[in-house]
Coordinates of C-alpha atoms in Angstrom, one line a residue:
M1 CA 0.4 0.1 -0.2
T2 CA 1.4 3.5 -1.2
A3 CA 1.2 6.0 2.2
I4 CA -0.4 8.3 1.5
G5 CA 1.6 11.8 -0.2
R6 CA 4.7 9.0 -0.9
A7 CA 5.1 10.0 -4.8
T8 CA 5.6 7.3 -7.6
G9 CA 6.3 6.9 -10.4
D10 CA 8.5 9.2 -13.1
I11 CA 8.6 11.8 -9.9
A12 CA 9.6 8.8 -7.3
E13 CA 12.9 8.2 -9.4
L14 CA 13.2 12.0 -10.1
S15 CA 13.0 12.8 -6.2
A16 CA 16.0 10.2 -5.8
R17 CA 17.5 11.4 -8.2
M18 CA 16.6 15.1 -6.9
R19 CA 17.5 14.5 -3.6
T20 CA 20.9 12.6 -4.3
F21 CA 22.1 15.6 -6.1
I22 CA 21.0 18.2 -3.6
D23 CA 22.5 15.8 -0.8
E24 CA 25.7 15.1 -2.3
E25 CA 26.8 18.0 -4.6
V26 CA 25.0 21.0 -4.0
I27 CA 25.1 21.4 0.6
P28 CA 28.8 19.9 0.7
A29 CA 29.2 22.8 -1.6
E30 CA 26.9 25.2 0.6
S31 CA 30.4 27.1 2.4
A32 CA 31.2 28.1 -1.3
L33 CA 27.6 28.9 -1.7
A34 CA 27.1 32.0 0.4
T35 CA 30.8 33.4 -0.4
E36 CA 28.9 33.9 -3.7
D37 CA 31.4 31.7 -5.7
S38 CA 30.6 32.0 -9.0
A39 CA 32.6 29.0 -10.0
A40 CA 30.3 26.5 -7.8
L41 CA 27.4 27.9 -8.4
D42 CA 27.9 27.4 -12.5
G43 CA 29.4 24.0 -11.8
L44 CA 26.1 22.8 -9.5
R45 CA 23.8 24.3 -12.9
A46 CA 26.3 22.6 -15.9
R47 CA 25.8 18.8 -13.3
A48 CA 22.3 19.7 -12.7
R49 CA 21.7 20.0 -16.2
E50 CA 23.9 16.9 -17.4
L51 CA 21.2 15.1 -14.8
G52 CA 18.2 16.1 -16.1
L53 CA 17.3 17.6 -13.3
W54 CA 17.6 22.0 -14.5
A55 CA 13.8 23.8 -14.7
L56 CA 11.7 20.2 -14.0
G57 CA 8.5 22.7 -12.9
H58 CA 9.1 25.1 -16.3
P59 CA 6.6 24.7 -19.4
V60 CA 8.0 22.7 -22.0
E61 CA 6.8 25.0 -24.0
V62 CA 9.4 27.3 -23.2
G63 CA 12.4 24.2 -22.5
G64 CA 11.1 22.9 -18.6
G65 CA 10.5 19.9 -17.4
G66 CA 7.0 20.5 -17.9
V67 CA 6.8 18.8 -13.6
P68 CA 3.0 19.4 -12.8
F69 CA 2.2 21.4 -9.7
L70 CA 1.2 19.1 -7.6
D71 CA 4.0 16.7 -8.5
F72 CA 6.5 19.5 -8.2
V73 CA 5.8 19.4 -4.3
Y74 CA 8.0 16.4 -4.3
L75 CA 11.3 17.6 -6.3
N76 CA 10.8 21.1 -4.4
E77 CA 10.4 19.9 -1.0
I78 CA 13.9 18.1 -1.6
I79 CA 15.3 21.2 -3.4
G80 CA 14.5 23.6 -0.3
R81 CA 17.2 21.1 2.1
S82 CA 19.8 23.9 0.9
E83 CA 18.6 27.4 0.7
F84 CA 20.8 27.4 -2.6
G85 CA 18.9 24.7 -4.1
Q86 CA 16.7 26.7 -6.2
L87 CA 19.4 28.3 -7.9
A88 CA 21.3 25.0 -8.7
V89 CA 18.4 23.5 -10.4
G90 CA 16.9 26.8 -12.1
S91 CA 13.5 26.5 -9.8
V92 CA 14.3 30.5 -8.6
S93 CA 12.5 31.4 -12.2
M94 CA 9.6 29.6 -11.8
Q95 CA 7.3 32.1 -10.4
D96 CA 7.8 34.8 -12.3
T97 CA 8.1 32.2 -15.7
L98 CA 5.0 31.5 -15.1
M99 CA 3.4 34.0 -15.0
L100 CA 4.7 35.6 -18.1
Y101 CA 3.5 32.1 -20.1
K102 CA 0.0 33.5 -18.2
H103 CA 0.5 37.1 -19.1
G104 CA 2.6 37.8 -21.4
T105 CA 2.4 39.1 -25.1
E106 CA 4.6 37.3 -27.6
E107 CA 7.2 39.4 -27.7
Q108 CA 7.2 40.0 -24.2
R109 CA 7.4 35.6 -24.0
R110 CA 10.0 35.8 -27.0
R111 CA 12.5 38.5 -25.8
W112 CA 12.1 37.3 -22.1
I113 CA 11.5 33.6 -20.7
P114 CA 14.5 32.0 -22.7
P115 CA 16.9 33.5 -21.2
I116 CA 15.1 33.0 -17.8
V117 CA 15.1 29.2 -18.2
A118 CA 18.0 28.8 -19.7
G119 CA 19.8 30.7 -16.1
D120 CA 20.9 33.1 -18.6
T121 CA 19.4 36.3 -16.4
L122 CA 16.9 36.3 -13.4
P123 CA 13.4 37.6 -13.2
S124 CA 12.4 40.0 -10.5
V125 CA 10.1 41.8 -9.2
G126 CA 9.1 45.9 -8.0
M127 CA 5.6 45.4 -5.5
T128 CA 6.9 46.6 -2.0
E129 CA 7.8 50.5 -1.6
P130 CA 9.2 52.6 1.8
E131 CA 6.7 54.1 2.0
V132 CA 2.8 52.6 2.1
A133 CA 2.2 49.1 4.0
G134 CA 3.7 46.3 1.6
S135 CA 1.3 44.5 3.1
D136 CA -1.5 45.6 1.1
P137 CA -0.2 46.1 -2.7
T138 CA -3.4 48.2 -3.2
L139 CA -1.3 51.0 -1.4
V140 CA 1.5 51.3 -4.6
A141 CA 2.3 54.7 -4.5
T142 CA 4.6 53.8 -8.0
R143 CA 3.3 56.2 -10.5
A144 CA 3.6 55.5 -14.6
E145 CA 1.9 58.0 -17.1
L146 CA 1.4 57.0 -20.2
V147 CA 2.5 59.7 -22.7
D148 CA 1.9 58.6 -26.7
D149 CA 3.2 55.0 -26.9
T150 CA 5.4 55.4 -23.8
W151 CA 5.0 55.0 -20.1
I152 CA 7.3 57.3 -17.8
I153 CA 7.5 56.1 -13.6
N154 CA 8.3 57.5 -11.0
G155 CA 8.7 55.5 -7.7
H156 CA 10.3 54.1 -5.1
K157 CA 10.8 50.4 -4.4
W158 CA 12.6 48.4 -1.9
F159 CA 12.9 44.6 -1.1
T160 CA 13.4 43.9 -5.1
T161 CA 14.8 40.7 -4.4
G162 CA 17.9 39.7 -6.7
V163 CA 17.4 43.3 -8.9
A164 CA 21.3 43.8 -9.0
Q165 CA 21.2 40.4 -11.3
A166 CA 18.4 40.6 -13.1
G167 CA 18.1 41.1 -16.7
Y168 CA 14.5 43.2 -16.0
C169 CA 12.0 44.0 -13.0
T170 CA 8.2 43.8 -13.5
V171 CA 7.4 47.2 -11.9
F172 CA 4.1 47.7 -10.5
A173 CA 3.1 51.4 -11.0
R174 CA -0.3 53.3 -10.4
T175 CA -1.7 54.1 -13.9
E176 CA -5.4 54.4 -13.4
P177 CA -7.1 57.6 -11.4
D178 CA -7.4 57.9 -7.7
S179 CA -11.0 58.1 -8.1
A180 CA -10.4 53.9 -9.5
P181 CA -11.4 50.7 -7.1
R182 CA -8.8 50.1 -5.6
H183 CA -8.0 46.7 -7.2
S184 CA -8.6 48.2 -10.3
A185 CA -6.1 51.0 -9.9
I186 CA -2.4 49.3 -10.9
S187 CA -0.7 48.0 -13.8
A188 CA 3.0 45.5 -14.1
I189 CA 5.4 47.4 -15.9
I190 CA 8.0 45.6 -17.9
V191 CA 11.6 47.4 -17.2
P192 CA 14.6 46.5 -18.2
T193 CA 17.8 46.6 -15.4
D194 CA 19.4 48.8 -17.7
T195 CA 17.2 51.4 -18.4
P196 CA 17.6 55.5 -17.6
G197 CA 16.3 56.5 -14.6
F198 CA 16.0 53.3 -12.8
E199 CA 18.5 53.2 -10.5
I200 CA 19.5 50.5 -7.6
V201 CA 20.5 52.8 -4.9
R202 CA 22.2 49.8 -2.5
S203 CA 21.6 46.6 -1.2
I204 CA 19.6 46.5 2.2
P205 CA 21.0 44.9 5.5
T206 CA 19.1 42.4 6.4
M207 CA 19.4 40.2 9.7
G208 CA 22.8 38.5 9.3
H209 CA 23.1 39.8 5.6
D210 CA 25.6 43.2 4.5
P211 CA 24.8 42.9 1.3
S212 CA 21.4 40.5 1.0
D213 CA 20.5 39.6 -2.3
H214 CA 17.3 42.4 -1.3
Y215 CA 17.6 46.4 -3.1
E216 CA 16.4 49.4 -2.9
V217 CA 15.7 51.0 -6.2
R218 CA 14.4 54.3 -7.2
L219 CA 12.8 55.0 -10.8
T220 CA 12.8 58.6 -12.0
D221 CA 10.9 59.5 -15.2
V222 CA 12.1 56.1 -16.4
R223 CA 10.6 55.1 -19.9
V224 CA 9.7 51.5 -21.6
P225 CA 7.1 51.5 -24.4
A226 CA 3.5 50.8 -24.1
G227 CA 3.9 47.4 -25.5
N228 CA 6.3 46.8 -21.9
L229 CA 2.9 46.7 -19.9
L230 CA 2.2 42.8 -18.4
G231 CA -1.6 41.5 -18.8
E232 CA -4.0 44.3 -18.9
R233 CA -3.7 48.1 -17.5
G234 CA -5.3 48.1 -14.2
R235 CA -5.1 44.4 -13.8
G236 CA -1.9 44.1 -11.7
F237 CA -3.2 43.7 -9.1
A238 CA -4.2 39.7 -10.6
V239 CA -1.5 39.8 -11.4
A240 CA 0.2 39.8 -8.3
Q241 CA -2.2 37.8 -6.9
D242 CA -1.2 34.8 -9.8
R243 CA 2.0 35.0 -9.4
L244 CA 1.8 34.8 -5.0
G245 CA -0.9 32.7 -5.4
A246 CA 1.7 29.4 -6.8
G247 CA 4.1 31.8 -4.7
R248 CA 3.0 31.1 -1.8
I249 CA 2.8 27.1 -2.5
F250 CA 6.4 26.7 -3.9
H251 CA 7.8 28.3 -0.8
C252 CA 5.8 25.9 1.6
M253 CA 7.2 23.7 -1.1
R254 CA 10.7 24.2 -0.3
W255 CA 10.2 25.6 3.7
L256 CA 9.3 21.3 4.1
G257 CA 13.1 20.7 3.0
Q258 CA 14.8 22.8 5.5
A259 CA 12.3 22.3 8.4
Q260 CA 13.1 18.0 7.0
R261 CA 17.1 18.6 7.4
A262 CA 16.7 20.3 10.7
Y263 CA 14.5 17.1 12.0
E264 CA 17.1 14.6 10.6
L265 CA 19.8 17.0 12.2
M266 CA 17.9 17.0 15.3
C267 CA 17.9 13.9 15.5
E268 CA 21.8 12.8 15.0
R269 CA 22.5 14.8 17.8
A270 CA 20.3 13.6 20.2
N271 CA 21.0 10.2 19.2
T272 CA 24.7 10.6 20.1
R273 CA 24.7 13.6 22.7
Y274 CA 25.9 11.9 25.9
A275 CA 24.6 14.6 29.5
H276 CA 23.3 14.3 33.1
G277 CA 23.6 9.9 32.5
S278 CA 22.2 10.1 29.7
L279 CA 22.2 10.3 25.9
L280 CA 19.7 13.5 24.6
A281 CA 17.3 10.6 23.5
E282 CA 16.1 9.1 26.4
K283 CA 15.2 13.0 27.9
G284 CA 11.5 13.0 28.2
E285 CA 12.2 16.5 26.6
I286 CA 13.4 15.6 23.5
H287 CA 11.2 13.8 23.7
R288 CA 8.6 15.9 22.8
Y289 CA 10.8 17.9 20.4
I290 CA 11.2 15.2 17.7
A291 CA 7.8 14.2 18.1
E292 CA 5.9 17.5 18.4
S293 CA 8.0 18.3 14.6
A294 CA 7.2 15.7 13.2
A295 CA 3.6 15.9 13.2
E296 CA 3.8 19.5 12.6
I297 CA 5.6 19.1 9.3
H298 CA 3.9 15.7 8.5
A299 CA 0.4 18.2 8.4
A300 CA 2.1 21.0 6.7
R301 CA 2.9 18.3 3.7
L302 CA -0.2 17.5 3.4
M303 CA -1.8 20.7 3.7
T304 CA 0.6 21.5 0.8
L305 CA 0.3 19.2 -1.3
D306 CA -3.7 19.5 -1.2
A307 CA -3.3 23.1 -2.0
A308 CA -1.2 22.3 -5.1
R309 CA -3.7 19.7 -5.9
A310 CA -6.3 21.9 -5.8
M311 CA -4.3 24.8 -8.1
D312 CA -3.7 21.8 -10.7
A313 CA -7.3 21.0 -10.8
G314 CA -8.7 25.1 -11.4
E315 CA -10.3 24.8 -7.5
D316 CA -10.4 28.4 -5.8
F317 CA -6.7 27.4 -3.7
R318 CA -7.3 30.2 -1.4
V319 CA -8.2 29.2 1.9
R320 CA -5.7 26.6 1.2
V321 CA -3.1 29.2 0.2
G322 CA -3.3 31.4 3.2
L323 CA -3.6 28.4 5.7
I324 CA -0.9 26.9 4.8
K325 CA 1.5 29.9 4.7
F326 CA 0.9 31.4 7.7
W327 CA 0.8 27.1 9.2
G328 CA 3.9 26.0 7.2
A329 CA 6.2 30.0 8.3
R330 CA 5.0 28.5 11.6
M331 CA 5.7 25.2 11.4
L332 CA 9.3 26.0 9.7
H333 CA 10.4 28.4 12.8
N334 CA 9.5 25.6 16.3
V335 CA 11.3 22.9 13.7
I336 CA 15.0 24.8 13.9
D337 CA 14.1 26.4 17.1
R338 CA 14.0 23.5 18.7
A339 CA 16.9 22.1 17.0
I340 CA 19.3 24.5 18.1
Q341 CA 17.9 23.4 21.6
V342 CA 19.1 20.2 21.4
H343 CA 22.0 21.2 19.8
G344 CA 23.0 23.9 22.8
A345 CA 25.4 26.0 21.8
L346 CA 26.9 24.0 18.8
G347 CA 23.4 25.7 17.4
L348 CA 24.3 29.4 17.4
T349 CA 27.6 29.0 15.5
A350 CA 28.3 28.6 12.0
D351 CA 29.6 25.0 13.0
T352 CA 26.4 24.1 11.5
P353 CA 23.4 25.2 8.7
L354 CA 20.8 25.8 11.9
E355 CA 22.2 29.4 12.7
R356 CA 21.4 30.4 9.3
M357 CA 18.5 28.5 9.2
Y358 CA 17.1 30.3 11.4
R359 CA 17.6 33.6 10.1
Q360 CA 15.8 32.2 7.2
A361 CA 13.1 30.9 8.7
R362 CA 12.0 35.0 10.2
Y363 CA 11.5 35.7 7.1
A364 CA 9.0 33.6 5.8
R365 CA 6.8 34.4 8.3
I366 CA 6.5 38.1 5.9
Y367 CA 7.1 38.0 3.2
D368 CA 4.6 37.4 0.1
G369 CA 2.1 38.5 3.0
P370 CA 2.7 38.5 6.8
D371 CA 1.3 35.7 8.9
E372 CA -1.6 38.0 10.2
V373 CA -3.1 39.3 7.0
H374 CA -2.9 35.2 5.5
R375 CA -4.9 34.6 8.7
M376 CA -7.2 37.2 8.6
S377 CA -8.0 36.9 5.0
T378 CA -8.7 33.5 5.3
A379 CA -10.8 33.9 8.4
R380 CA -12.5 36.1 6.4
R381 CA -13.0 34.0 3.3
L382 CA -14.6 31.2 6.3
L383 CA -17.0 33.4 8.2
R384 CA -18.6 34.1 4.6
S385 CA -18.7 31.0 3.2
P386 CA -18.0 28.3 6.1
E387 CA -18.7 25.5 3.3
A388 CA -14.5 27.0 1.8
A389 CA -12.9 24.9 4.3
P390 CA -10.2 22.3 2.9
W391 CA -12.7 19.7 4.7
R392 CA -16.0 20.5 3.1

């Protein structure tokens, strides 16, 4: 009998191959990758292509592996075992590729999708702004005015991830009058990063990362053709939600891999560390850590699989995504925190990956929507329609 949530068939074989690559080649290279060693990353990318592991979740039509979203959960939880996994196997551009594939014109697809799928360049997104609450994208203050056949864009963005290495940035800007409905006032516009007036101000120092891959950007009279509009005018909010919906599940997949790795390190430490007359594995409090971590990971995994299934089936998956986003972020933090506690002082050092994983886990409760917003919006949907609960 096949266990619930167990990959079968071709995905099982791909998963096994991916696990070997991540554990035996990517994880041992993490110390070099953390110093932005481009040679190490290039070598891993070439190896991923050689093993048939490159861009597996991207559509076949654009040169990807065409793995369905649900099946990709099994792969991405393995990729997520290393924070560098998605860079090594090309899945880092999956969200933006899907966004361009769905909303882009033929010209936009032709120009931008091949180089990002190939890994020759990266995409980036300019949504968050320092002057307004990032948790409410309808407050975007950056403005774009269409003059003749040219968009003129002025604004201020930050946490524009990866933009220094990106070929373009999808900028979300207010294009409609202030009287327009707030969900129909913003548009998505593709801006090549070498456009005059597009200024990368700085890399923003974040928890333990200086420099980081999050950037502050100013746009001053940035001019791009009218044809750079992505999707319909005034429908940028819908474009963003399409990207973020899939992206949130995508994050939750990777968090599973991080949590599983922390769990394994915790078990290994408990089974080998002797203190106060016995192994840590023989102590009741450690039993609680292990059992609660296993339960939380398993619950998050099944919720993630269910959300991906609903997305693949074309169902309304908003409640499922809202639930798994805040539950998965909390689970990730809890498991890594317990693993650090079991390692004691060693867990606070860079001699294990746990302290870096812990800092990365703290981001999870904020990016792509803070926990509080997901709880609030999901609860509102459930109160309006109790039958939308995922078990109904």
